[in-house]
Coordinates of C-alpha atoms (C1' of nucleotides) in Angstrom, one line a residue:
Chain A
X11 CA 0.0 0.0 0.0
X12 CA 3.2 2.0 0.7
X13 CA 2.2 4.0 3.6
X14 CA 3.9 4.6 6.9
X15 CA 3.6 2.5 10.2
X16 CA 1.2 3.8 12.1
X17 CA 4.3 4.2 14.6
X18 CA 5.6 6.5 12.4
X19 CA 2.1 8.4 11.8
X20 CA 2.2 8.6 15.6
X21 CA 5.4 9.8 16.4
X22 CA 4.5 12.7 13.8
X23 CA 1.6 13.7 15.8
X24 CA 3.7 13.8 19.2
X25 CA 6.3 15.8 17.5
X26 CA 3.8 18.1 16.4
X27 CA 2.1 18.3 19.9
X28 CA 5.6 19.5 21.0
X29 CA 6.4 21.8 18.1
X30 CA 4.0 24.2 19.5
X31 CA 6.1 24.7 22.6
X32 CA 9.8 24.0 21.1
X33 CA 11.7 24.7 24.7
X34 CA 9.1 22.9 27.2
X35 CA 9.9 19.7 28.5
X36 CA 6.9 17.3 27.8
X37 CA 6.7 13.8 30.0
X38 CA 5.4 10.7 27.9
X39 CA 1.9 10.7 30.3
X40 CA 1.5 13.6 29.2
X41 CA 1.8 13.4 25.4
X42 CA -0.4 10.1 25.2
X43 CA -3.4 12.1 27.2
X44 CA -3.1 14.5 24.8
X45 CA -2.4 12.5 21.7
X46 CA -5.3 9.7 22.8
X47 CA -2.8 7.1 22.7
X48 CA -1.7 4.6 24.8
X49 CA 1.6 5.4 27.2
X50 CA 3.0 2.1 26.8
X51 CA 2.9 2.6 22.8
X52 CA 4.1 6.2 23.1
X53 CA 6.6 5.7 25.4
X54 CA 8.3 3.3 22.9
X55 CA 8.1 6.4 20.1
X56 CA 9.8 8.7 22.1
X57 CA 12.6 6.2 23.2
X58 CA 13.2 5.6 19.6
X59 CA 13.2 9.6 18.6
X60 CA 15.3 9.8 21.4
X61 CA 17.9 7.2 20.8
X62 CA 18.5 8.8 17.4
X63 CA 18.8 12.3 18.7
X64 CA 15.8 14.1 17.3
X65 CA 14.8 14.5 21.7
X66 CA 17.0 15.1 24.1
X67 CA 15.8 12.9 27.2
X68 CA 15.5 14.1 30.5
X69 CA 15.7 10.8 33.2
X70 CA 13.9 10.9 36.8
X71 CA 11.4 12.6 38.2
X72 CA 10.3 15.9 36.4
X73 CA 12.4 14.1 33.7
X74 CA 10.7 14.8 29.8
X75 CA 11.7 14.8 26.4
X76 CA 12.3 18.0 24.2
X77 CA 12.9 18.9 20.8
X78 CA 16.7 19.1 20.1
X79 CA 16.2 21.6 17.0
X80 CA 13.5 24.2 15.7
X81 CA 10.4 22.6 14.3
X82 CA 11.8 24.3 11.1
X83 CA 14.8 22.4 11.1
X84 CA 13.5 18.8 11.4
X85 CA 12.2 17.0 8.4
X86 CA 9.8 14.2 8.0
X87 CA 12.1 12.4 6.9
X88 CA 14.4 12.4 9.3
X89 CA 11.2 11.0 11.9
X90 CA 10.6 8.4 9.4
X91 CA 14.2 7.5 9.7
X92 CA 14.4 7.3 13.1
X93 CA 10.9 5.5 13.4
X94 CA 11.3 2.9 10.9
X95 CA 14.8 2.7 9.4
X96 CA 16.6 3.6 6.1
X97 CA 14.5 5.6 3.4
X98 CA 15.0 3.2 0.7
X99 CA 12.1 1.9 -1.1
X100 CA 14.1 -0.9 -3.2
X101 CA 15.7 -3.9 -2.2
X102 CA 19.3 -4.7 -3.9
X103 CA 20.5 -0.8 -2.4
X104 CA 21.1 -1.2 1.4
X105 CA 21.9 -5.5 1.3
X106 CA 25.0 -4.4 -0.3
X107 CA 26.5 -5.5 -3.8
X108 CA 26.7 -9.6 -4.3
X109 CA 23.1 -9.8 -2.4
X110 CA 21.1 -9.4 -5.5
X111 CA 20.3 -12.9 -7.7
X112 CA 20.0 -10.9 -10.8
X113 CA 23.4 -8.8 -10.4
X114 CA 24.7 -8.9 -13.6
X115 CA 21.2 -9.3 -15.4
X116 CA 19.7 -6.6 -13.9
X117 CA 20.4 -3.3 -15.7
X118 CA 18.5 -1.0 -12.9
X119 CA 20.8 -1.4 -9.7
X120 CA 21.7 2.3 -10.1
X121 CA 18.6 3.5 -11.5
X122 CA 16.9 2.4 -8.2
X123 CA 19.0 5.1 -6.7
X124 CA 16.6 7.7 -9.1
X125 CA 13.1 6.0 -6.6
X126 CA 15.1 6.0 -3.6
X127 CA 16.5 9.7 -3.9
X128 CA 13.3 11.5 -5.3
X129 CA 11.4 10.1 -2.2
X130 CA 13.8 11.1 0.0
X131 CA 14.2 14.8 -1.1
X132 CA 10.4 15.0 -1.3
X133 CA 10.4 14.3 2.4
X134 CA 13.4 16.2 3.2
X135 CA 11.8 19.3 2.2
X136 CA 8.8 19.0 4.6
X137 CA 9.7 20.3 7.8
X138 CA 7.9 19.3 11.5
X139 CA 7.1 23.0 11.4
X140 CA 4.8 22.7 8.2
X141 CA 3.0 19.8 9.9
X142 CA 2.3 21.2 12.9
X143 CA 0.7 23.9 11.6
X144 CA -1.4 26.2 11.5
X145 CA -0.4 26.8 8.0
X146 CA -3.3 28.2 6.7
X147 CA -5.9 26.1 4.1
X148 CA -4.1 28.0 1.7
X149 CA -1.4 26.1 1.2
X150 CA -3.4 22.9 1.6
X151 CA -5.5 23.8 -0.9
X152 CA -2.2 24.3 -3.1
X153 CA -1.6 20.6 -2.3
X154 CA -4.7 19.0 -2.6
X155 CA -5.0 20.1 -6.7
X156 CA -2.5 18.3 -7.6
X157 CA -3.4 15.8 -4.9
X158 CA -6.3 14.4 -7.2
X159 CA -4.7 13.8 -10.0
X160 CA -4.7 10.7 -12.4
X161 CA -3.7 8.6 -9.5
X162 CA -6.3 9.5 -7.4
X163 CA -9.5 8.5 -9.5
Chain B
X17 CA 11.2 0.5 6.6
X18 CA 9.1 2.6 4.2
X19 CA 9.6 -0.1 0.4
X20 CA 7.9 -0.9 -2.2
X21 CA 7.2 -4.0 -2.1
X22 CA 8.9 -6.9 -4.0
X23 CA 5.6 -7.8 -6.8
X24 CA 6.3 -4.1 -7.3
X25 CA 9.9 -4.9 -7.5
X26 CA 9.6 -7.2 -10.1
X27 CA 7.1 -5.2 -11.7
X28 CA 9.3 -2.5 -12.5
X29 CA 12.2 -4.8 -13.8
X30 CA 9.5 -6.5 -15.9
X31 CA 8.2 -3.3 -17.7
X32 CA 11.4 -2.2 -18.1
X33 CA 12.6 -5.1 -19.6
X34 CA 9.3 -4.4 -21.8
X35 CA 10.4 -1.4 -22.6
X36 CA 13.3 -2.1 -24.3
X37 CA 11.2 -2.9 -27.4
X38 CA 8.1 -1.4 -26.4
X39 CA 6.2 -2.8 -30.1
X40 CA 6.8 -6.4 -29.2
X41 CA 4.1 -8.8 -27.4
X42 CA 6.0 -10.3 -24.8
X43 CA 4.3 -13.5 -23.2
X44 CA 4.9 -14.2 -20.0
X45 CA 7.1 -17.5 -19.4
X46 CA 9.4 -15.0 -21.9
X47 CA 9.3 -12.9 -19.3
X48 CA 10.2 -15.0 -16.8
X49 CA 12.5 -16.6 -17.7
X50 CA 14.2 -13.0 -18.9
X51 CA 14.0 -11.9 -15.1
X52 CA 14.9 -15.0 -13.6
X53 CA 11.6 -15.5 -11.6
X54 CA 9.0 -18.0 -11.8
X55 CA 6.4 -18.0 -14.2
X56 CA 3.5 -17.9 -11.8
X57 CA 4.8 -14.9 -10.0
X58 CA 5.3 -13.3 -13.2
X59 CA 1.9 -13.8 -14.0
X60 CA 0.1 -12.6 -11.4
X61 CA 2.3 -9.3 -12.1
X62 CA 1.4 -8.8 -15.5
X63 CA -2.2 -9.5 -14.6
X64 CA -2.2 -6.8 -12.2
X65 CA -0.8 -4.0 -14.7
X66 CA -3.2 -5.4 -17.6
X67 CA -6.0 -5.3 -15.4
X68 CA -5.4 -1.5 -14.4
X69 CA -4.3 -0.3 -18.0
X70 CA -0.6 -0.3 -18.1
X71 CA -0.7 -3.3 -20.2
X72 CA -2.2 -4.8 -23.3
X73 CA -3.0 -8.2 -23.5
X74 CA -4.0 -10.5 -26.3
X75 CA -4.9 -14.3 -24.9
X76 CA -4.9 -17.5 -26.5
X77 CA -1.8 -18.9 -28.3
X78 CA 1.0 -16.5 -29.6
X79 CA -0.8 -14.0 -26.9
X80 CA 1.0 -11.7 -24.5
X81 CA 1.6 -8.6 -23.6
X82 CA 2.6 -5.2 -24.7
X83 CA 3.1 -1.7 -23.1
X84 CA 0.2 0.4 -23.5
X85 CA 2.0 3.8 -24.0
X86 CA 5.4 5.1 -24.5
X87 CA 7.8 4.5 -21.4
X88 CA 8.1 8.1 -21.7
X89 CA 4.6 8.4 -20.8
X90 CA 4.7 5.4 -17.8
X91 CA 5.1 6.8 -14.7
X92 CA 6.9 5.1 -11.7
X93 CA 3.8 6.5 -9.6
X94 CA 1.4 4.7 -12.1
X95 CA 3.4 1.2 -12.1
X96 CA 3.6 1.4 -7.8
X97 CA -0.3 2.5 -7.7
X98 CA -1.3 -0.6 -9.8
X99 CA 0.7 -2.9 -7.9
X100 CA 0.1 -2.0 -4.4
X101 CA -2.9 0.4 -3.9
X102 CA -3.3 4.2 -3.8
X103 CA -0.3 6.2 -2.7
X104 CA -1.4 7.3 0.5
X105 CA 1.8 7.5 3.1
X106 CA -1.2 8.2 5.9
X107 CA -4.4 6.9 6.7
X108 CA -6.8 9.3 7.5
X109 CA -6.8 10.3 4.3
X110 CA -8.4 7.4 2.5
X111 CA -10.9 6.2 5.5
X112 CA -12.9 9.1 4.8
X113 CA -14.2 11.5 7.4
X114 CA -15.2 10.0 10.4
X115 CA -13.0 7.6 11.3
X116 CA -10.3 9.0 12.9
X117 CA -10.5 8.7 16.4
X118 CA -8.5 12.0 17.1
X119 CA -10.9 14.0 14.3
X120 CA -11.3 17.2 16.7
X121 CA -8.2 16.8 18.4
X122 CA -5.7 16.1 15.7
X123 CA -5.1 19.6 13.7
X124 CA -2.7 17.6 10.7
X125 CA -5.6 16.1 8.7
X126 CA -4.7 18.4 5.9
X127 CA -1.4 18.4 6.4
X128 CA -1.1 14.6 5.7
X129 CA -1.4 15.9 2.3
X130 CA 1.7 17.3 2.0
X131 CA 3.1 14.0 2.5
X132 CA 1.0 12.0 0.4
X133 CA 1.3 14.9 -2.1
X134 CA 5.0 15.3 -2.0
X135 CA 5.7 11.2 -2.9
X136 CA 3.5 10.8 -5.2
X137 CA 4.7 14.0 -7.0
X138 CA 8.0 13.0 -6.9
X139 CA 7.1 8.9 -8.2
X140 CA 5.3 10.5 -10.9
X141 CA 8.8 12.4 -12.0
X142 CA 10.5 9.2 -12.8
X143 CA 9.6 7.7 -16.1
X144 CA 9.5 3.9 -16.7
X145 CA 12.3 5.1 -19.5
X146 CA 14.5 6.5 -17.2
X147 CA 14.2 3.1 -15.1
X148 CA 14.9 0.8 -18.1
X149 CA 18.2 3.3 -19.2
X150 CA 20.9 2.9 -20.3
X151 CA 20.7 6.7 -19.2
X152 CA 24.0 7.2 -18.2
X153 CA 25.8 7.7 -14.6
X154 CA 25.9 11.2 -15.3
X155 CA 22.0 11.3 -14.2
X156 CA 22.6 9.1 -11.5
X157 CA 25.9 10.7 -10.1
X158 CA 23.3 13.6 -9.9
X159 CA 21.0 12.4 -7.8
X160 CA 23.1 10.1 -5.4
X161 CA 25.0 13.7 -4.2
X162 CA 22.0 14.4 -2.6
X163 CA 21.6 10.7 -1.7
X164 CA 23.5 11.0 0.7
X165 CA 23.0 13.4 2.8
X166 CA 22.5 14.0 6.6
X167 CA 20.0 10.5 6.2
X168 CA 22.5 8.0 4.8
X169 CA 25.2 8.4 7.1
Chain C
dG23 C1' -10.1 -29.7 -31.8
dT24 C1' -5.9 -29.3 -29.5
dA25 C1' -2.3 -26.6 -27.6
dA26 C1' -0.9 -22.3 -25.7
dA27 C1' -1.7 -18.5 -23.6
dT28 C1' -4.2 -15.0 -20.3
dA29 C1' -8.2 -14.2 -16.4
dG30 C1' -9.4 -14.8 -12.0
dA31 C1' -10.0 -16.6 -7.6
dA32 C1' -8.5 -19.1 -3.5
dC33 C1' -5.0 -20.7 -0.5
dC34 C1' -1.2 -21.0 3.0
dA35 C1' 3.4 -20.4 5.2
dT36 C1' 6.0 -16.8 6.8
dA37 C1' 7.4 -12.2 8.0
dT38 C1' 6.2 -7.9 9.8
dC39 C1' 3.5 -4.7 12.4
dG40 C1' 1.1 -3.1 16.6
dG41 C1' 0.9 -3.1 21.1
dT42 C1' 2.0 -4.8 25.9
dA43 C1' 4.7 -6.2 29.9
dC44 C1' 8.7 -6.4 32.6
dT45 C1' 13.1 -5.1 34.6
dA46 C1' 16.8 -1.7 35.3
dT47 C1' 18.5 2.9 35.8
dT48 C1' 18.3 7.7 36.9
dT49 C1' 16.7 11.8 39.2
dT50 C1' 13.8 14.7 42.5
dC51 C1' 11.8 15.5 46.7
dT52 C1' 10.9 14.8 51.6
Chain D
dA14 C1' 18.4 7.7 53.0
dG15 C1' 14.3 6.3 51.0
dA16 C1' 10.3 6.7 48.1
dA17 C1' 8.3 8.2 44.0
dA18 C1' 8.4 9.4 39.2
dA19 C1' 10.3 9.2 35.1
dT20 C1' 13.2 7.2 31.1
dA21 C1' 16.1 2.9 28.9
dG22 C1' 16.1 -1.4 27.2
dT23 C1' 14.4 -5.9 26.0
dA24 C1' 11.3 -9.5 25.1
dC25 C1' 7.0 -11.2 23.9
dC26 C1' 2.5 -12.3 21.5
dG27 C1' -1.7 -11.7 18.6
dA28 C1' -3.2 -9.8 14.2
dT29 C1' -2.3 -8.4 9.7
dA30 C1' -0.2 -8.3 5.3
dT31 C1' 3.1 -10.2 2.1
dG32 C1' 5.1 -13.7 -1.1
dG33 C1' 4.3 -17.3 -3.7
dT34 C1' 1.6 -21.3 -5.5
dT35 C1' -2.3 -23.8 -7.4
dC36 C1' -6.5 -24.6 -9.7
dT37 C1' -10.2 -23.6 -12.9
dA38 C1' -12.1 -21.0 -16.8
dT39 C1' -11.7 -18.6 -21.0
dT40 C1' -9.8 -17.1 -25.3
dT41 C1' -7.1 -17.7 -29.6
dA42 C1' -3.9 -19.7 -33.2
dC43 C1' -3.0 -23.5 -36.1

DNA sequence: GTAAATAGAACCATATCGGTACTATTTTCT
DNA sequence: AGAAAATAGTACCGATATGGTTCTATTTAC
């Protein structure tokens, strides 16, 4: 279906929650009663965001997590990184040369790259900021036109 | 891990394997045996792009298939949407309204769009021509610098 | 009329995802 | 010093989706 775990899909929403107040330290009760979502599963999120330095952790009591840069600085795809590995949407690129059965039959091992990169930039260059919003409709709007096009019948 | 997945995969090599002669009626134990997969696999592929378009087919003996339109004209973003499903990276989008549980409380409904917008956008850049080459490295060079970045470290 | 091919549906083993539980460690407060 | 509150890390299990096969029906060429 290529969509994003619903892990990921949730750790966009917390990081949103939190974009709104960049300095404040938020506790992981605290973001799952405000998210809706269970702590056990949002505690997980933010160890993960954590470990891979998009939050800086905060241990013991009064302990939290907050965002290490400006909402402006982090990309979606650096949360989809953290929350579900490498952005590579093809096989034979991240097992490494000698992997792939097809090696010297298979004429596309570099134009893989061409998928792999044009997803990633599209992702780079949406920021936590633009998510968060409250970007107006406007820019929605913008998106949404081209949104349903031929793919979207 | 945010991939395609491998039917997808195949489906690509296969088109572009098509596309190499893109007048010919290809069959598919041709096919197969071209990619080095097995015939039912194959099969089931080629159903999947005939059935939405992408492919012509002709049954009975000396039958097969054949591209529908130029590889110019095949998008990446058409191949991965008749293989796998609408490209929705998010799933409020495609349940409709209603069904998300956060509805008042989650302000990024239309913001998902930028996402969804962004990928398939970019997909639809790539040509099933530029996937089948022999375009040279010079293209590719171009688009690993960017490849990698601050993501791939 | 037979062989060769596609069309379509059903099926199952396996891997991945989604979510929970448990233990250990760190810090604050009294 | 001790209790409470929070994060860190790991392991686990049920549900879902994926990968691949098989079977039957239909169409077409010779």
């Amino acid at each position: 279906m290529l969509r994003i775990t619903k892990q990921t899909d949730y750790g966009i929403v917390l990081l949103s929650h939190m974009a709104a107040e960049p300095e404040r330290l938020f506790n992981a009760p605290e973001l799952a009663e405000a998210a809706g979502l269970p702590l056990p599963t949002v505690s997980k999120i933010l160890k993960m965001l954590a470990r891979d330095g998009l939050l800086d952790s905060h241990r013991g009591a009064k302990g939290g997590y907050c965002l290490v840069s400006a909402p402006e600085e982090i990309s979606v795809a650096e949360i989809i990184f953290s929350l579900e590995g490498p952005i590579a949407m093809t096989e034979c690129i991240d097992d490494g040369p000698g992997e792939c059965q097809q090696e010297g039959s298979c004429p596309l091992q570099a134009n893989w790259q061409l998928i792999n990169t044009a997803v990633r930039q599209a992702l780079q260059g949406i920021s936590l900021r633009q998510m968060a919003g409250p970007m107006g409709p406007q820019l929605v709007q913008l998106a949404s036109r081209s949104a349903h096009s031929s793919l979207q019948p």
